[in-house]
PDB file of C-alpha atoms and ligand atoms in Angstrom:
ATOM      1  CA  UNK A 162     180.331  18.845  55.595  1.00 97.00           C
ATOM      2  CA  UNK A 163     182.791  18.374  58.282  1.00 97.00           C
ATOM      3  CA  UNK A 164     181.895  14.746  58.921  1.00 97.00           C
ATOM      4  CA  UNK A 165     183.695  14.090  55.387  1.00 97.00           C
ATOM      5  CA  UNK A 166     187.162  15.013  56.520  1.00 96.00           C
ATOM      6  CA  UNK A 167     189.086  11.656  56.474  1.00 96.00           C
ATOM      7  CA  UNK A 168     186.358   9.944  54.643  1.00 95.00           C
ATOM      8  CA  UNK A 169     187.572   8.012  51.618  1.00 95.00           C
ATOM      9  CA  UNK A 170     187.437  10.119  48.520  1.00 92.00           C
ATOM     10  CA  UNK A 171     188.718  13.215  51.039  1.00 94.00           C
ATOM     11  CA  UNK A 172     192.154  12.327  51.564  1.00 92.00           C
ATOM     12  CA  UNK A 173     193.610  15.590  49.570  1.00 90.00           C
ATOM     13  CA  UNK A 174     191.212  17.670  51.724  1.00 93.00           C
ATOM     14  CA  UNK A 175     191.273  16.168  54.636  1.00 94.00           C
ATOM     15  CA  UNK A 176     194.804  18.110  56.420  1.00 96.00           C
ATOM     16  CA  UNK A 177     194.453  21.752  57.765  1.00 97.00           C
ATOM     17  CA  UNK A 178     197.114  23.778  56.444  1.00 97.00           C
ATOM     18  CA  UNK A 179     199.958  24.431  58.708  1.00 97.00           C
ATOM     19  CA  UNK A 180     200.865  27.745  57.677  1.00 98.00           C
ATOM     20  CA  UNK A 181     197.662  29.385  58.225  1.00 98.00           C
ATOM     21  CA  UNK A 182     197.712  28.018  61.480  1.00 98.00           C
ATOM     22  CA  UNK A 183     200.764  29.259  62.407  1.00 98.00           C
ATOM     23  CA  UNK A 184     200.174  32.423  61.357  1.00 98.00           C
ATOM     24  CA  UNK A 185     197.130  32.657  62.730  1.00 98.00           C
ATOM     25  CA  UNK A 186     198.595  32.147  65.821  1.00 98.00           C
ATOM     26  CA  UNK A 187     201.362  34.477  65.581  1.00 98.00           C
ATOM     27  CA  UNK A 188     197.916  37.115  65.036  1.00 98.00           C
ATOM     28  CA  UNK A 189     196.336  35.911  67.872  1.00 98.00           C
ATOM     29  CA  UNK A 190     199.384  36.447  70.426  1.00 98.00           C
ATOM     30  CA  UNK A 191     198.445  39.789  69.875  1.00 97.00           C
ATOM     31  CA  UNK A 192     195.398  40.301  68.812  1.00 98.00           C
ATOM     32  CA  UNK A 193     192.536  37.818  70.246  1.00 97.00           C
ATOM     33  CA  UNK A 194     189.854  39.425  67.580  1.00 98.00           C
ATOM     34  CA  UNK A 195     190.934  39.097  64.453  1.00 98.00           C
ATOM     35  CA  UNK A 196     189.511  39.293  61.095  1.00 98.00           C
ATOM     36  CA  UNK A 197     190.035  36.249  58.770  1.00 98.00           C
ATOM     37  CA  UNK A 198     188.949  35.125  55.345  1.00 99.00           C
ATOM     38  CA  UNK A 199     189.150  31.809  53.714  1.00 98.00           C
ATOM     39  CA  UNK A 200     188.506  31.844  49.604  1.00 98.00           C
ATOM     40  CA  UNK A 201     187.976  27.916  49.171  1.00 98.00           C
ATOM     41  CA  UNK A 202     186.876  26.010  52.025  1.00 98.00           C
ATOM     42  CA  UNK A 203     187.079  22.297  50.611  1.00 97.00           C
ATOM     43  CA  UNK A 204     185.701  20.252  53.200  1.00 98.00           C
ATOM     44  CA  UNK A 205     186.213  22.605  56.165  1.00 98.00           C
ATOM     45  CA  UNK A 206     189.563  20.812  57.444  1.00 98.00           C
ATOM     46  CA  UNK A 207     191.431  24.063  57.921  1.00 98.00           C
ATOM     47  CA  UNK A 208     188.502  25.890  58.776  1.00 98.00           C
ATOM     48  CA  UNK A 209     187.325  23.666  61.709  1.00 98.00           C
ATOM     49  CA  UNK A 210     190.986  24.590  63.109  1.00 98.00           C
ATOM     50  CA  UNK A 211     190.815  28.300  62.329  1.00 98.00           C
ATOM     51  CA  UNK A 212     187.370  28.264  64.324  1.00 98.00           C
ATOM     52  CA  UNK A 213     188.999  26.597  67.055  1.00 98.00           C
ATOM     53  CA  UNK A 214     192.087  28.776  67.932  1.00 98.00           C
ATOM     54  CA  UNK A 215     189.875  32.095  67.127  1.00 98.00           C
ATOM     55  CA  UNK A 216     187.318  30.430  70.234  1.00 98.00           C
ATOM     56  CA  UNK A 217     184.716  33.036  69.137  1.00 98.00           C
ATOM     57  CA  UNK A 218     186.880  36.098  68.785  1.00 98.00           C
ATOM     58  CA  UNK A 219     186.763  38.032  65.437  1.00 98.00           C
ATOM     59  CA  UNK A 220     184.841  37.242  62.488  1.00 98.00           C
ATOM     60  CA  UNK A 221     185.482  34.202  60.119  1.00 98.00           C
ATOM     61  CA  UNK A 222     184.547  35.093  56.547  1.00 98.00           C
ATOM     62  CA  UNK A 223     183.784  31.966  53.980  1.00 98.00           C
ATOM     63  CA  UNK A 224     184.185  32.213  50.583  1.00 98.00           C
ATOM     64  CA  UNK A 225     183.208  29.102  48.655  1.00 98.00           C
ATOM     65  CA  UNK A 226     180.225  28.431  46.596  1.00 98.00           C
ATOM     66  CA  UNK A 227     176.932  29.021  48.693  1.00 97.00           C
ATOM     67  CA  UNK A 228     175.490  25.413  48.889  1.00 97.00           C
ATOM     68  CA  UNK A 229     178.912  24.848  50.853  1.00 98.00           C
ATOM     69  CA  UNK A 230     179.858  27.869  53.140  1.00 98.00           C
ATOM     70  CA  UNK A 231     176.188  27.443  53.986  1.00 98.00           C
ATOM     71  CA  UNK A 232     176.442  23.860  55.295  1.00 98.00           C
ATOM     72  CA  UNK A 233     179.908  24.432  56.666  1.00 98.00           C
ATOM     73  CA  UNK A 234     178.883  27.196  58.563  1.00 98.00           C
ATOM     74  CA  UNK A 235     175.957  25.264  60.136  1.00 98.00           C
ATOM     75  CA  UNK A 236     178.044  22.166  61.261  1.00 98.00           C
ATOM     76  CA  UNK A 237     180.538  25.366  62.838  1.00 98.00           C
ATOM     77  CA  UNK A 238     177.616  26.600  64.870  1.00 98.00           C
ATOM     78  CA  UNK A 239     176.295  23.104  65.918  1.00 98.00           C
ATOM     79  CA  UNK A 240     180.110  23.297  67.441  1.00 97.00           C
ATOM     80  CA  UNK A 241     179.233  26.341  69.313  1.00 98.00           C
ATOM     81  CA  UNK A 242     181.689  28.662  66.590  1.00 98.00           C
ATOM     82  CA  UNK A 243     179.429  31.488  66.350  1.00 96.00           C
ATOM     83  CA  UNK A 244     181.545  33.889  64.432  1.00 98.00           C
ATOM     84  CA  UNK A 245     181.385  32.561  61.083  1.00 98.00           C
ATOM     85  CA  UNK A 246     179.979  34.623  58.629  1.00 98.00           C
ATOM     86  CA  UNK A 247     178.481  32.842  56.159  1.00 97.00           C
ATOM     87  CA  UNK A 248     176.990  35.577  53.640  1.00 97.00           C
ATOM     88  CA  UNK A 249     179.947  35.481  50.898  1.00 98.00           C
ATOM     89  CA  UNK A 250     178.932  31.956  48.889  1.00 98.00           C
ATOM     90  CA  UNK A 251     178.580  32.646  45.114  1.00 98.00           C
ATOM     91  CA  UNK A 252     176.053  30.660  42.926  1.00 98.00           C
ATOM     92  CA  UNK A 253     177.400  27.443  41.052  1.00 96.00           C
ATOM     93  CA  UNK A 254     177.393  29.248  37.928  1.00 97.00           C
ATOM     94  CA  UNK A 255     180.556  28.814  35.428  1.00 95.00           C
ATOM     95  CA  UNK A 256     181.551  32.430  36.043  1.00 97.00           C
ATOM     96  CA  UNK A 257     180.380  32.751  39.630  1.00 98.00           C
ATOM     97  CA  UNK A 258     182.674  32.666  42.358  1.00 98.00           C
ATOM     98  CA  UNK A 259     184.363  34.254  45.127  1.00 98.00           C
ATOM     99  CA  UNK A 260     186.483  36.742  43.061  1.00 98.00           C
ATOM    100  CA  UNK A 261     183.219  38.490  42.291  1.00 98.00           C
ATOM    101  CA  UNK A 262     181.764  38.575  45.719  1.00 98.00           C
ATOM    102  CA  UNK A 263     184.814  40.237  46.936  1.00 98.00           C
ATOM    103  CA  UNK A 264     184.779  42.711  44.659  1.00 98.00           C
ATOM    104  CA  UNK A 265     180.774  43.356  44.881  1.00 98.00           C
ATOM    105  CA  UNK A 266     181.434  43.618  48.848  1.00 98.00           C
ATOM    106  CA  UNK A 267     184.645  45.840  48.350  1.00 98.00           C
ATOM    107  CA  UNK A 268     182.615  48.384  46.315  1.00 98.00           C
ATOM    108  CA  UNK A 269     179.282  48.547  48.726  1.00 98.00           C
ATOM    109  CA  UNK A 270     181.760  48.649  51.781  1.00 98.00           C
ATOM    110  CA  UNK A 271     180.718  45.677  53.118  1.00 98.00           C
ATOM    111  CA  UNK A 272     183.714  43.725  54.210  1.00 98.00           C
ATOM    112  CA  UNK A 273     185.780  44.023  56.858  1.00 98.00           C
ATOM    113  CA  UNK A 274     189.232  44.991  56.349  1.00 98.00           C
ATOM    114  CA  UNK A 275     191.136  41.449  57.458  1.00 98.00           C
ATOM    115  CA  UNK A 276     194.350  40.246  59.256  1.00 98.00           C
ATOM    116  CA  UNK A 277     194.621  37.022  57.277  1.00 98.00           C
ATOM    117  CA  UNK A 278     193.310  36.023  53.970  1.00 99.00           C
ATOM    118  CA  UNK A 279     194.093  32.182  53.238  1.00 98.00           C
ATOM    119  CA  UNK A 280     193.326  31.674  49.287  1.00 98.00           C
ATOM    120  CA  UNK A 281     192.490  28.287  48.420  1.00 98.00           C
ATOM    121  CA  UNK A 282     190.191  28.136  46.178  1.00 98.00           C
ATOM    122  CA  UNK A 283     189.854  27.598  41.916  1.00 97.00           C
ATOM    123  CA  UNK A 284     193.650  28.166  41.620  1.00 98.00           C
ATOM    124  CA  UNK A 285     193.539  29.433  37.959  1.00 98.00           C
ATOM    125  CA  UNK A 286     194.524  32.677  36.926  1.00 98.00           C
ATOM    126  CA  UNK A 287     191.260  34.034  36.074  1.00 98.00           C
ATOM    127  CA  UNK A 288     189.303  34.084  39.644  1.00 98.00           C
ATOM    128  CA  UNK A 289     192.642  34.580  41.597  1.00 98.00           C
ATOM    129  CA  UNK A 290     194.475  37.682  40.076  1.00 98.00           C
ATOM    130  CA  UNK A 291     190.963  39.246  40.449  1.00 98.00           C
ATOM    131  CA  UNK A 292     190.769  38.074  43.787  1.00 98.00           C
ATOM    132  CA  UNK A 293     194.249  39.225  44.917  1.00 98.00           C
ATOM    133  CA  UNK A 294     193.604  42.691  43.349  1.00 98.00           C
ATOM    134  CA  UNK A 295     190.464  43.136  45.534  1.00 98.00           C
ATOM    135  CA  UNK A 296     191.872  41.327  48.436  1.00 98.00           C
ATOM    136  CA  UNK A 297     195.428  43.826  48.704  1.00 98.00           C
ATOM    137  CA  UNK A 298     192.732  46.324  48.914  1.00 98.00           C
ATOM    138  CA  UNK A 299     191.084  44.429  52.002  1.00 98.00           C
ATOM    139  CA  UNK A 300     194.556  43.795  53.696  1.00 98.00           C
ATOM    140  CA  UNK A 301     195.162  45.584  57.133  1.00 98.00           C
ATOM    141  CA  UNK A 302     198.766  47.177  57.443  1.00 98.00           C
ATOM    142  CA  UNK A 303     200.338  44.086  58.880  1.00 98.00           C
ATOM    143  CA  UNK A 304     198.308  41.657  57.966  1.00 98.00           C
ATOM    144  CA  UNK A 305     198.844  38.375  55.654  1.00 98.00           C
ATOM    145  CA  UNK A 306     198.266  37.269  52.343  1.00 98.00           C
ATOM    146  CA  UNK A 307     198.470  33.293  52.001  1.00 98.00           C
ATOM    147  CA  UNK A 308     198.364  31.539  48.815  1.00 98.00           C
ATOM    148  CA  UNK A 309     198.286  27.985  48.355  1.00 98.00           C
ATOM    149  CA  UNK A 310     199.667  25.338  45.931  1.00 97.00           C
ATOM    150  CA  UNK A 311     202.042  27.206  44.432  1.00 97.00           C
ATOM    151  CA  UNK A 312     203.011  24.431  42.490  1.00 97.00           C
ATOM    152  CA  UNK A 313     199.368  23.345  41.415  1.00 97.00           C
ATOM    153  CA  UNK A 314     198.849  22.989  37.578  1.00 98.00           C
ATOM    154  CA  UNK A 315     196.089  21.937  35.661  1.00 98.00           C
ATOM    155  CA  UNK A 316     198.257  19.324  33.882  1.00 98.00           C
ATOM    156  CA  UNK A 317     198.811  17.975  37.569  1.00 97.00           C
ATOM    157  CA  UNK A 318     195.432  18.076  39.027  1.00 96.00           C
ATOM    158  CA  UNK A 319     194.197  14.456  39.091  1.00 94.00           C
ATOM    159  CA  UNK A 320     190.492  15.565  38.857  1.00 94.00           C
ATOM    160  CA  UNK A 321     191.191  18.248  36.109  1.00 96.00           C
ATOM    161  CA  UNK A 322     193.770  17.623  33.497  1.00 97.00           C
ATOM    162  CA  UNK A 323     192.583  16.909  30.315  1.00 97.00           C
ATOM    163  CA  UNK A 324     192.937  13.119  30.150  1.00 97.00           C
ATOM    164  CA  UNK A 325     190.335  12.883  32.680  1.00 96.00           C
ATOM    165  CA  UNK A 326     188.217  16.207  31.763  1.00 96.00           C
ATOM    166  CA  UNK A 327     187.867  16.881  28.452  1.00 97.00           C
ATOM    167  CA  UNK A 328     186.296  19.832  28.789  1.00 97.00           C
ATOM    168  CA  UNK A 329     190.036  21.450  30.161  1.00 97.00           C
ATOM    169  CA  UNK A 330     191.639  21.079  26.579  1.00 97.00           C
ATOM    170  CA  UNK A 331     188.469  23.232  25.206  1.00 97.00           C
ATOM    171  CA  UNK A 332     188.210  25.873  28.351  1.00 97.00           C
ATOM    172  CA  UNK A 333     192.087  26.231  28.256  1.00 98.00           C
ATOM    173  CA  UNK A 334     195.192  26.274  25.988  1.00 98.00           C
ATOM    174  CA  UNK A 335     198.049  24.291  26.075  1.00 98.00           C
ATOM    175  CA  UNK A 336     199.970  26.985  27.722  1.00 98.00           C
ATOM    176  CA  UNK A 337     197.389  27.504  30.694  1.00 98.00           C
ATOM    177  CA  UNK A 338     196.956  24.023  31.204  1.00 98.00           C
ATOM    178  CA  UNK A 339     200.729  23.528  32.184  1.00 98.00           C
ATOM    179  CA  UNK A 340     201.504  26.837  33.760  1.00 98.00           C
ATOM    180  CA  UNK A 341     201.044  27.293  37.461  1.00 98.00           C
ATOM    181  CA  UNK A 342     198.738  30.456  37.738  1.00 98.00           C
ATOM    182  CA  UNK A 343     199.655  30.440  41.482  1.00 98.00           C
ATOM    183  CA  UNK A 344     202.715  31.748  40.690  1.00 98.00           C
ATOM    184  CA  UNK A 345     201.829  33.949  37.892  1.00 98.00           C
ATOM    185  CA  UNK A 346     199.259  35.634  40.258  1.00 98.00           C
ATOM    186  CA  UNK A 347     202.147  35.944  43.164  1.00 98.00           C
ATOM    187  CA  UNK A 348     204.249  37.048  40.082  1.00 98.00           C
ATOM    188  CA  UNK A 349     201.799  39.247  38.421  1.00 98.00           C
ATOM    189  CA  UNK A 350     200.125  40.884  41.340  1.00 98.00           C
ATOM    190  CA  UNK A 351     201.279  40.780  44.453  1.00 98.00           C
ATOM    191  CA  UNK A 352     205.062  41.504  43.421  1.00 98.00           C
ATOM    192  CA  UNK A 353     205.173  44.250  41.697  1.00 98.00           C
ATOM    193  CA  UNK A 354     202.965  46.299  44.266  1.00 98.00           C
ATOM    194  CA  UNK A 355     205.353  48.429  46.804  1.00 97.00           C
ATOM    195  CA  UNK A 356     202.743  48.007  49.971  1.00 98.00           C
ATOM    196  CA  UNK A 357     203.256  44.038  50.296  1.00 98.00           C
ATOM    197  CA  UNK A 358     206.476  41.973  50.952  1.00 98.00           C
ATOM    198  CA  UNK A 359     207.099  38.472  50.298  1.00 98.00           C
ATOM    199  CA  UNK A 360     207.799  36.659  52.799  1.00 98.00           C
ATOM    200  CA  UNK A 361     208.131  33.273  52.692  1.00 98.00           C
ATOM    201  CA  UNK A 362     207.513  30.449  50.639  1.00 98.00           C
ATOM    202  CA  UNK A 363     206.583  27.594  53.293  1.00 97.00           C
ATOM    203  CA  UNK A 364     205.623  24.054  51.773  1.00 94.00           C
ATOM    204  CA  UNK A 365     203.523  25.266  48.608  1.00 96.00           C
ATOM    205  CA  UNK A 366     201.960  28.261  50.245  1.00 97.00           C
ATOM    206  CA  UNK A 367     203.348  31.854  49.443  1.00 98.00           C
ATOM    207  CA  UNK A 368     202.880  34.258  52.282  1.00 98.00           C
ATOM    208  CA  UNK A 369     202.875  37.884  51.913  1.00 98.00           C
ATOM    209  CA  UNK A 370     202.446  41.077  54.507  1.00 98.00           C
ATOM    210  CA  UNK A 371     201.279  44.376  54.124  1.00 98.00           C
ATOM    211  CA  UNK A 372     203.459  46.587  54.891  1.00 97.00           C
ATOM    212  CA  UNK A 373     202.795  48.664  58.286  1.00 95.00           C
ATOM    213  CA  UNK A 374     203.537  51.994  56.453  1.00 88.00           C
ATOM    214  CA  UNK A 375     202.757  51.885  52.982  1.00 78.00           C
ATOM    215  CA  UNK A 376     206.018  53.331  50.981  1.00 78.00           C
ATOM    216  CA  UNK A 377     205.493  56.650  49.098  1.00 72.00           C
ATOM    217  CA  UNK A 378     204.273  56.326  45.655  1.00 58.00           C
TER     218      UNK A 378
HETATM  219  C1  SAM B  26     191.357  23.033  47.515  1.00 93.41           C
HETATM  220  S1  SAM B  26     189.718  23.308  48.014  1.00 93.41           S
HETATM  221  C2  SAM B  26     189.954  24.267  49.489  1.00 93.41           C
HETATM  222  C3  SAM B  26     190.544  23.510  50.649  1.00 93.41           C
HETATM  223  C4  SAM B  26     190.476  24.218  51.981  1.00 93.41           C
HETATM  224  N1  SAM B  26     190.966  25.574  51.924  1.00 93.41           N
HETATM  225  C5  SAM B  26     191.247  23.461  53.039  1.00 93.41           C
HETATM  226  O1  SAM B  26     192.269  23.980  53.530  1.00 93.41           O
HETATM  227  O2  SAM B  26     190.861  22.328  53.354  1.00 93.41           O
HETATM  228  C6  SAM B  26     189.166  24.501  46.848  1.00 93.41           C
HETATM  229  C7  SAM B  26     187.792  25.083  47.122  1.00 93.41           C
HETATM  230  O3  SAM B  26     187.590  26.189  46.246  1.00 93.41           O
HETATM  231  C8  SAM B  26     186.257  26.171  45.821  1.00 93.41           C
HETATM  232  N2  SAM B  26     186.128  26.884  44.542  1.00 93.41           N
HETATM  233  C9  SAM B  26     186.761  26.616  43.377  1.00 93.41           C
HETATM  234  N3  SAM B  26     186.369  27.453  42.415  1.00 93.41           N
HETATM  235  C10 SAM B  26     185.451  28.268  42.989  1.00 93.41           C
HETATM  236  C11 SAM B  26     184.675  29.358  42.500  1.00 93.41           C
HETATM  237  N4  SAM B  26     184.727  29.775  41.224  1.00 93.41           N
HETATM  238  N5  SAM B  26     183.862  29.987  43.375  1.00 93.41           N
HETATM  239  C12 SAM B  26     183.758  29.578  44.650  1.00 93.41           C
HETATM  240  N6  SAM B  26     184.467  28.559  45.169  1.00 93.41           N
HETATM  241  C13 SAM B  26     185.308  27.911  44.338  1.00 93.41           C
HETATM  242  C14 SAM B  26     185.944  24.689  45.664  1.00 93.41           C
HETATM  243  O4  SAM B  26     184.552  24.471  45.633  1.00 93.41           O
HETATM  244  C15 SAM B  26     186.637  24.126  46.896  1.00 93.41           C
HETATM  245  O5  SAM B  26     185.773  24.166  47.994  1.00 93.41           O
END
């Protein structure tokens, strides 16, 4: 997996995102142990430079689909990254993914509450609000919430609006194919619920923090 970063046909996944990392760093200032997840792993180009500054401490959870978070995590270890945890892939199935293995690990108490979450992954409205709703639920007091390409539409994705996938004009309307669900998640979600701020919007990636003290309800 890893050996594809800069390969041709990789360019768009081939740059770690700078605002993870410098959050993450911010985290590990203070705490050399955190907890991180990454929902969407691409080709590993962020997650090879998460691995790095956590040198072992803390846990790195994966969510992806299986055949991926799988190899990544392999070609982590062969690094010597040994905490990567690589038991959150989802099946390739249509309506598989990572929004219902976060919710299946909520509910059996099988996560670890986390100090980052960096969502990356389908970017449509569907897996992300659920993802967000499980994820708030995951979110430490202080930790973040990143999400990224706030500007991403399916209209503007080169691999998936409709002139080059059909099958977009028949899975979505006209309406959800130029919206940005990004934002309508960030909009929908995340800002109407008194335990996170906003924080910054940095490049295309909306950051938010849980609140150290939750406000009374
Ligand atoms: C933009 S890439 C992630 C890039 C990566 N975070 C990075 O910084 O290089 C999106 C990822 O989300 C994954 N993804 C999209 N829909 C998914 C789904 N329903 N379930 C699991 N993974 C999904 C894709 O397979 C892909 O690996």
């Amino acid at each position: 997996m890893l050996e594809k970063i800069g390969m041709p046909g990789f360019e768009t996944l081939s740059a770690p995102d700078a605002t993870v990392l410098r959050l993450l760093d911010e985290i590990l200032s203070v705490n050399p142990a955190p907890v991180v997840y990454e929902i969407g792993v691409g080709v590993g180009a962020t997650t090879v430079e998460i691995a790095a500054r956590m040198a072992n401490g803390g846990q790195l959870l994966l969510f992806s689909r299986e055949a991926d978070v799988v190899e990544l995590a392999r070609d982590l270890r062969a690094r010597g990254f040994s905490n990567v945890v690589d038991a959150w892939g989802s099946p390739g199935n249509t309506y598989s993914g990572y929004h219902f293995e976060l919710a299946r690990g909520f509910v059996a108490d099988a996560l670890p509450r986390f100090d980052l979450a960096y969502v990356d992954g389908g970017h449509v409205f569907h897996l992300d609000a659920a993802a967000a709703s499980v994820l708030k639920e995951l979110c430490r007091p202080g930790g973040f919430m990143i999400f990224d390409d706030w500007n991403w539409s399916l209209a503007k994705s080169p691999t998936q609006n409709p002139s080059v996938r059909s099958a977009t004009a028949r899975d979505y309307d006209p309406r959800q194919i130029e919206a940005s669900h990004v934002q309508l998640v960030c909009k929908a979600i995340m800002d109407p619920d008194p335990r996170y701020e906003f924080v910054v919007l940095e490049g295309q990636s909306a950051v938010y923090r849980r609140r150290e003290v939750s406000p009374a309800t």
